[in-house]
Coordinates of C-alpha atoms and ligand atoms in Angstrom, one line a residue:
M1 CA 47.6 123.0 50.9
A2 CA 51.0 121.0 50.8
A3 CA 53.4 121.6 47.7
L4 CA 53.3 119.4 44.7
E5 CA 56.2 117.5 43.5
P6 CA 57.3 119.4 40.3
R7 CA 56.1 117.9 36.9
L8 CA 59.3 118.5 34.9
T9 CA 62.7 117.8 37.0
Q10 CA 66.1 117.5 36.3
V11 CA 67.1 114.2 35.1
A12 CA 70.6 112.7 34.4
Y13 CA 70.9 110.2 31.5
E14 CA 73.6 108.1 31.4
Q15 CA 74.2 105.7 28.1
V16 CA 75.2 102.4 28.7
D17 CA 75.8 99.4 26.5
C18 CA 73.7 96.3 27.2
K19 CA 74.9 92.8 26.7
S20 CA 71.3 91.6 26.1
A21 CA 68.1 92.9 25.4
L22 CA 65.8 90.3 26.1
N23 CA 65.5 89.1 29.8
P24 CA 63.9 85.7 30.6
V25 CA 61.3 86.2 33.1
K26 CA 60.0 83.1 35.6
N27 CA 56.7 82.8 37.4
M28 CA 54.9 85.5 35.2
M29 CA 52.5 85.6 32.5
F30 CA 55.1 85.9 30.1
S31 CA 58.6 84.5 29.6
W32 CA 60.8 87.6 28.0
S33 CA 60.7 91.0 29.0
L34 CA 62.5 94.0 27.4
N35 CA 63.3 97.6 28.8
P36 CA 65.3 100.2 27.0
Y37 CA 65.6 102.2 30.0
T38 CA 66.5 101.3 33.5
G39 CA 64.6 104.0 35.8
C40 CA 61.3 105.9 35.0
E41 CA 61.1 109.5 35.0
H42 CA 57.3 109.2 35.9
R43 CA 58.1 108.8 39.5
C44 CA 54.8 107.6 40.4
A45 CA 54.2 107.4 44.3
F46 CA 53.1 103.6 44.1
C47 CA 55.5 102.7 41.6
Y48 CA 56.4 98.9 42.6
V49 CA 60.0 99.4 41.0
R50 CA 60.9 101.5 43.9
A51 CA 61.1 98.1 46.1
F52 CA 63.5 96.7 43.7
E53 CA 65.4 100.1 43.9
L54 CA 65.8 99.7 47.5
R55 CA 66.9 96.1 47.5
A56 CA 69.6 97.1 44.7
D57 CA 70.8 99.8 47.0
R58 CA 69.7 102.7 44.8
P59 CA 67.5 105.4 46.0
S60 CA 63.7 104.5 46.1
D61 CA 62.5 108.0 47.8
D62 CA 62.2 111.6 46.1
R63 CA 65.5 110.9 43.9
Y64 CA 63.9 107.8 42.1
G65 CA 63.5 108.4 38.5
R66 CA 66.0 111.4 38.4
S67 CA 68.9 109.2 36.9
I68 CA 67.9 107.2 34.0
R69 CA 70.1 104.4 32.1
V70 CA 69.7 104.5 28.2
K71 CA 70.6 101.2 26.8
I72 CA 71.8 103.0 23.8
N73 CA 72.7 99.6 21.7
V74 CA 69.2 97.7 22.7
A75 CA 67.8 97.6 19.5
G76 CA 70.9 96.0 17.8
V77 CA 71.3 93.7 20.5
L78 CA 67.8 92.7 20.1
R79 CA 68.2 92.1 16.4
S80 CA 70.9 89.6 16.9
E81 CA 68.8 87.8 19.6
L82 CA 65.8 87.4 17.5
G83 CA 67.7 86.3 14.7
R84 CA 69.1 83.2 16.7
R85 CA 68.3 79.9 15.5
S86 CA 67.2 79.0 19.2
W87 CA 64.7 81.8 19.3
K88 CA 61.1 80.4 19.3
R89 CA 59.2 83.8 18.6
E90 CA 57.8 84.0 22.1
T91 CA 56.0 87.1 23.3
V92 CA 58.3 90.1 24.4
V93 CA 56.8 92.3 27.0
I94 CA 58.1 95.8 26.7
G95 CA 57.8 98.2 29.8
A96 CA 57.4 95.8 32.6
A97 CA 60.0 97.6 34.8
T98 CA 60.0 101.1 33.3
D99 CA 57.8 103.0 31.1
P100 CA 58.9 102.5 27.4
Y101 CA 57.1 106.1 26.6
Q102 CA 58.8 108.1 29.3
P103 CA 60.4 111.6 28.1
A104 CA 63.6 110.0 27.5
E105 CA 62.0 108.1 24.7
G106 CA 61.4 111.6 22.9
R107 CA 65.1 111.9 22.6
F108 CA 66.6 108.5 22.2
R109 CA 63.7 106.7 20.5
L110 CA 65.1 103.1 21.6
T111 CA 61.5 101.8 22.3
R112 CA 60.8 102.7 18.5
Q113 CA 63.9 100.8 17.3
C114 CA 63.0 97.7 19.4
L115 CA 59.5 97.8 17.8
E116 CA 60.9 98.2 14.4
V117 CA 63.1 95.2 15.1
L118 CA 60.2 93.2 16.4
R119 CA 58.1 94.2 13.3
D120 CA 61.0 92.9 11.0
F121 CA 61.1 89.5 12.7
A122 CA 57.2 89.4 12.8
N123 CA 57.4 88.7 16.5
P124 CA 54.6 88.9 18.8
A125 CA 54.7 91.5 21.6
A126 CA 53.0 93.3 24.5
M127 CA 53.4 96.5 25.8
I128 CA 52.3 98.7 29.0
T129 CA 52.7 102.2 29.4
R130 CA 51.2 105.5 30.6
G131 CA 52.8 107.4 27.8
P132 CA 50.7 109.0 25.1
M133 CA 53.9 109.5 23.0
I134 CA 53.4 106.1 22.0
V135 CA 51.0 107.5 19.2
R136 CA 54.2 108.9 17.5
D137 CA 54.7 105.1 16.6
I138 CA 51.7 104.4 15.3
D139 CA 53.1 103.6 11.7
V140 CA 55.3 100.9 13.1
L141 CA 52.8 99.4 15.8
S142 CA 50.4 98.9 13.0
D143 CA 53.1 97.2 10.8
L144 CA 53.7 94.9 13.6
A145 CA 50.1 94.3 14.4
R146 CA 49.5 93.1 10.9
R147 CA 52.6 90.6 11.2
A148 CA 52.0 89.1 14.6
D149 CA 50.0 89.6 17.8
L150 CA 50.1 92.9 19.5
H151 CA 48.7 94.1 22.7
I152 CA 49.0 97.4 24.4
T153 CA 47.9 98.1 28.1
F154 CA 47.4 101.6 28.9
S155 CA 47.6 102.2 32.7
V156 CA 44.6 104.6 33.7
P157 CA 44.2 104.2 37.7
T158 CA 42.1 107.0 37.9
I159 CA 41.0 110.1 35.8
D160 CA 40.4 112.1 38.9
D161 CA 42.7 115.3 38.5
D162 CA 43.7 115.8 42.3
I163 CA 44.7 112.0 42.8
W164 CA 46.6 111.9 39.5
R165 CA 48.3 115.1 40.2
K166 CA 49.5 114.1 43.8
T167 CA 50.5 110.6 42.9
E168 CA 52.1 110.7 39.4
P169 CA 54.3 113.6 39.2
G170 CA 55.6 113.0 35.9
T171 CA 52.9 111.5 33.7
A172 CA 50.7 112.9 31.2
H173 CA 47.1 113.6 32.1
P174 CA 45.1 110.3 32.0
R175 CA 42.6 112.1 29.5
Q176 CA 45.5 112.4 27.2
R177 CA 46.2 108.7 27.4
L178 CA 42.5 107.9 26.6
K179 CA 42.8 110.0 23.5
A180 CA 46.1 107.9 22.8
I181 CA 43.9 104.8 22.9
E182 CA 41.3 106.2 20.7
K183 CA 44.1 106.9 18.0
L184 CA 45.6 103.4 18.6
V185 CA 42.2 101.8 18.2
A186 CA 41.3 103.7 15.2
A187 CA 44.7 102.5 13.6
G188 CA 43.5 98.7 14.3
I189 CA 45.5 98.1 17.3
D190 CA 44.2 95.9 20.2
V191 CA 44.5 98.1 23.3
G192 CA 43.1 97.7 26.9
V193 CA 43.1 99.4 30.2
G194 CA 44.9 98.6 33.4
M195 CA 43.0 100.3 36.4
A196 CA 45.9 99.9 38.6
P197 CA 46.9 100.6 41.4
I198 CA 43.6 101.6 43.0
L199 CA 44.2 103.4 46.1
P200 CA 41.9 102.5 49.0
G201 CA 40.0 105.5 50.3
L202 CA 41.0 107.7 47.2
S203 CA 40.3 106.1 43.8
D204 CA 38.3 103.5 44.9
R205 CA 34.8 105.4 45.4
P206 CA 32.4 103.8 43.0
E207 CA 31.8 107.0 40.8
L208 CA 35.8 107.3 40.4
L209 CA 35.8 103.5 39.3
E210 CA 32.8 104.1 36.9
D211 CA 34.5 107.2 35.1
V212 CA 37.5 105.0 34.3
V213 CA 35.2 102.2 32.9
K214 CA 33.2 104.6 31.0
A215 CA 36.1 106.5 29.8
A216 CA 37.7 103.1 28.9
R217 CA 34.9 102.0 26.9
A218 CA 34.3 105.5 25.1
A219 CA 37.9 105.2 23.9
G220 CA 37.4 101.7 22.5
A221 CA 39.5 99.8 25.0
T222 CA 39.2 96.0 24.2
G223 CA 39.2 95.1 27.8
L224 CA 39.8 96.3 31.3
W225 CA 41.4 94.8 34.5
A226 CA 42.0 96.3 37.8
N227 CA 44.3 95.7 40.9
M228 CA 44.4 97.2 44.3
L229 CA 47.7 98.9 45.5
H230 CA 50.5 96.9 46.8
L231 CA 53.0 98.4 49.1
K232 CA 56.5 96.2 49.4
D233 CA 59.2 97.8 51.2
G234 CA 60.8 100.7 49.2
T235 CA 57.3 101.5 47.9
R236 CA 55.6 101.7 51.2
E237 CA 57.8 104.4 52.5
H238 CA 57.7 106.5 49.9
F239 CA 54.1 106.2 49.3
M240 CA 53.5 106.8 53.1
S241 CA 55.4 109.9 52.5
V242 CA 53.1 111.1 49.9
L243 CA 50.0 110.0 51.9
A244 CA 51.3 112.1 54.9
R245 CA 51.8 115.3 52.7
H246 CA 48.5 115.2 51.1
W247 CA 46.0 112.9 52.7
P248 CA 47.4 112.6 56.4
E249 CA 43.9 111.7 57.7
L250 CA 44.3 108.4 55.6
L251 CA 47.5 107.4 57.3
P252 CA 46.2 105.2 60.3
R253 CA 43.9 103.5 57.7
Y254 CA 46.8 102.6 55.4
E255 CA 49.0 101.7 58.4
G256 CA 46.5 99.2 59.9
A257 CA 45.6 97.8 56.3
Y258 CA 49.3 97.2 55.2
R259 CA 50.8 96.6 58.7
G260 CA 53.3 93.8 58.3
R261 CA 52.3 93.0 54.9
A262 CA 52.3 94.3 51.2
Y263 CA 49.2 92.8 49.9
L264 CA 45.9 94.0 51.2
P265 CA 44.0 91.2 53.0
Q266 CA 41.6 89.9 50.1
S267 CA 38.4 91.1 52.2
F268 CA 39.8 94.6 51.7
G269 CA 39.8 94.8 48.1
E270 CA 36.8 92.4 47.2
Q271 CA 34.2 95.0 47.4
T272 CA 36.0 97.1 45.0
M273 CA 36.8 94.1 42.6
R274 CA 33.1 93.3 42.8
E275 CA 32.1 96.8 42.0
V276 CA 34.6 96.8 38.8
A277 CA 32.9 93.8 37.7
R278 CA 29.6 95.0 37.9
L279 CA 30.6 98.3 36.2
R280 CA 32.3 96.3 33.5
T281 CA 29.1 94.4 32.7
L282 CA 26.9 97.8 32.8
H283 CA 29.0 99.5 30.5
G284 CA 29.8 96.3 28.4
V285 CA 33.7 96.2 29.0
S286 CA 35.4 92.8 28.6
D287 CA 37.5 91.7 31.4
R288 CA 39.7 90.1 28.8
R289 CA 43.3 89.8 30.3
R290 CA 46.2 89.8 27.8
V291 CA 49.9 89.7 28.6
I292 CA 49.9 92.0 31.8
L293 CA 51.6 92.5 34.8
K294 CA 49.4 91.1 37.4
P295 CA 50.4 90.7 40.0
P296 CA 53.0 93.1 40.0
P297 CA 56.5 91.3 39.9
E298 CA 58.3 90.3 43.0
P299 CA 61.6 92.7 43.7
E300 CA 63.7 89.5 43.0
Q301 CA 61.7 89.2 39.4
L302 CA 62.4 92.7 38.7
S303 CA 66.0 92.2 38.6
L304 CA 65.4 89.8 35.9
L305 CA 63.3 92.2 34.1
N306 CA 65.8 95.2 33.9
Ligands
SF4_401 S1 55.0 104.8 34.8 FE1 55.2 102.7 35.7 S2 57.5 102.2 35.8 FE2 57.1 104.6 35.7 S3 57.0 105.2 37.9 FE3 55.0 105.2 37.1 S4 54.5 102.8 37.9 FE4 56.7 103.2 38.1

């Protein structure tokens, strides 16, 4: 069996001062993003940020996620930006380019500080994460949810142990994420599940899709959306190397499906999306979409998300 990437790895933290906390975003389902960290220790094999890292001349291979920039003053800057007269209290999306509850947050607590600022200004917010550490901040999230619109999306692409272990070397087990969803929902917070990315030939098996839909329903998720894997340059090379290490028999299929393109032709994912829709109906899960990342941002948009 091929060696697994270590779950714990040496990470270098560089503390930096940011000039702005809010980043304007174009052509997405939201207008403002906020990322307290640059880089993500979760190091998912399919991470779309790798494509941006390649374009920015930073490592998108095995070295990605081992050096994190920590925007140490981000909450103070956010406070002054939300206090401007020109600010129109638009929704701020946290975690569009990095996970706000990656391990660094345990030490630096910048996501928590930003949530406190959003709460103080009763500013609508949305967040996408794979980090169960979020339950630490249920107090501030509940306060924010009482004052403004708040939606959390938990990414749960699969709950298959083997696929998770091989493609998400730094994340908490999906079952821990589901427990976190339960706790957030019990606290009155609106939480949905993003079943993405679905990996062709791996997590697209109907029984695996059903496991996620059923688990999302049981945890109390208010909706579920799904998306197939996209492979842009930077993400593609790394993902293919992981595939070669763990599932070499799938390489020809992926090389054929993604040849010359980042997105699967519609016909490839259609059956899977139909199956997800069927399962949602069967298990009574809504397809309600709030402020989410769909489709994943283009590399040029990611530069604005940082
Ligand atoms: S958690 Fe999200 S941002 Fe972090 S490595 Fe995984 S896909 Fe990328």
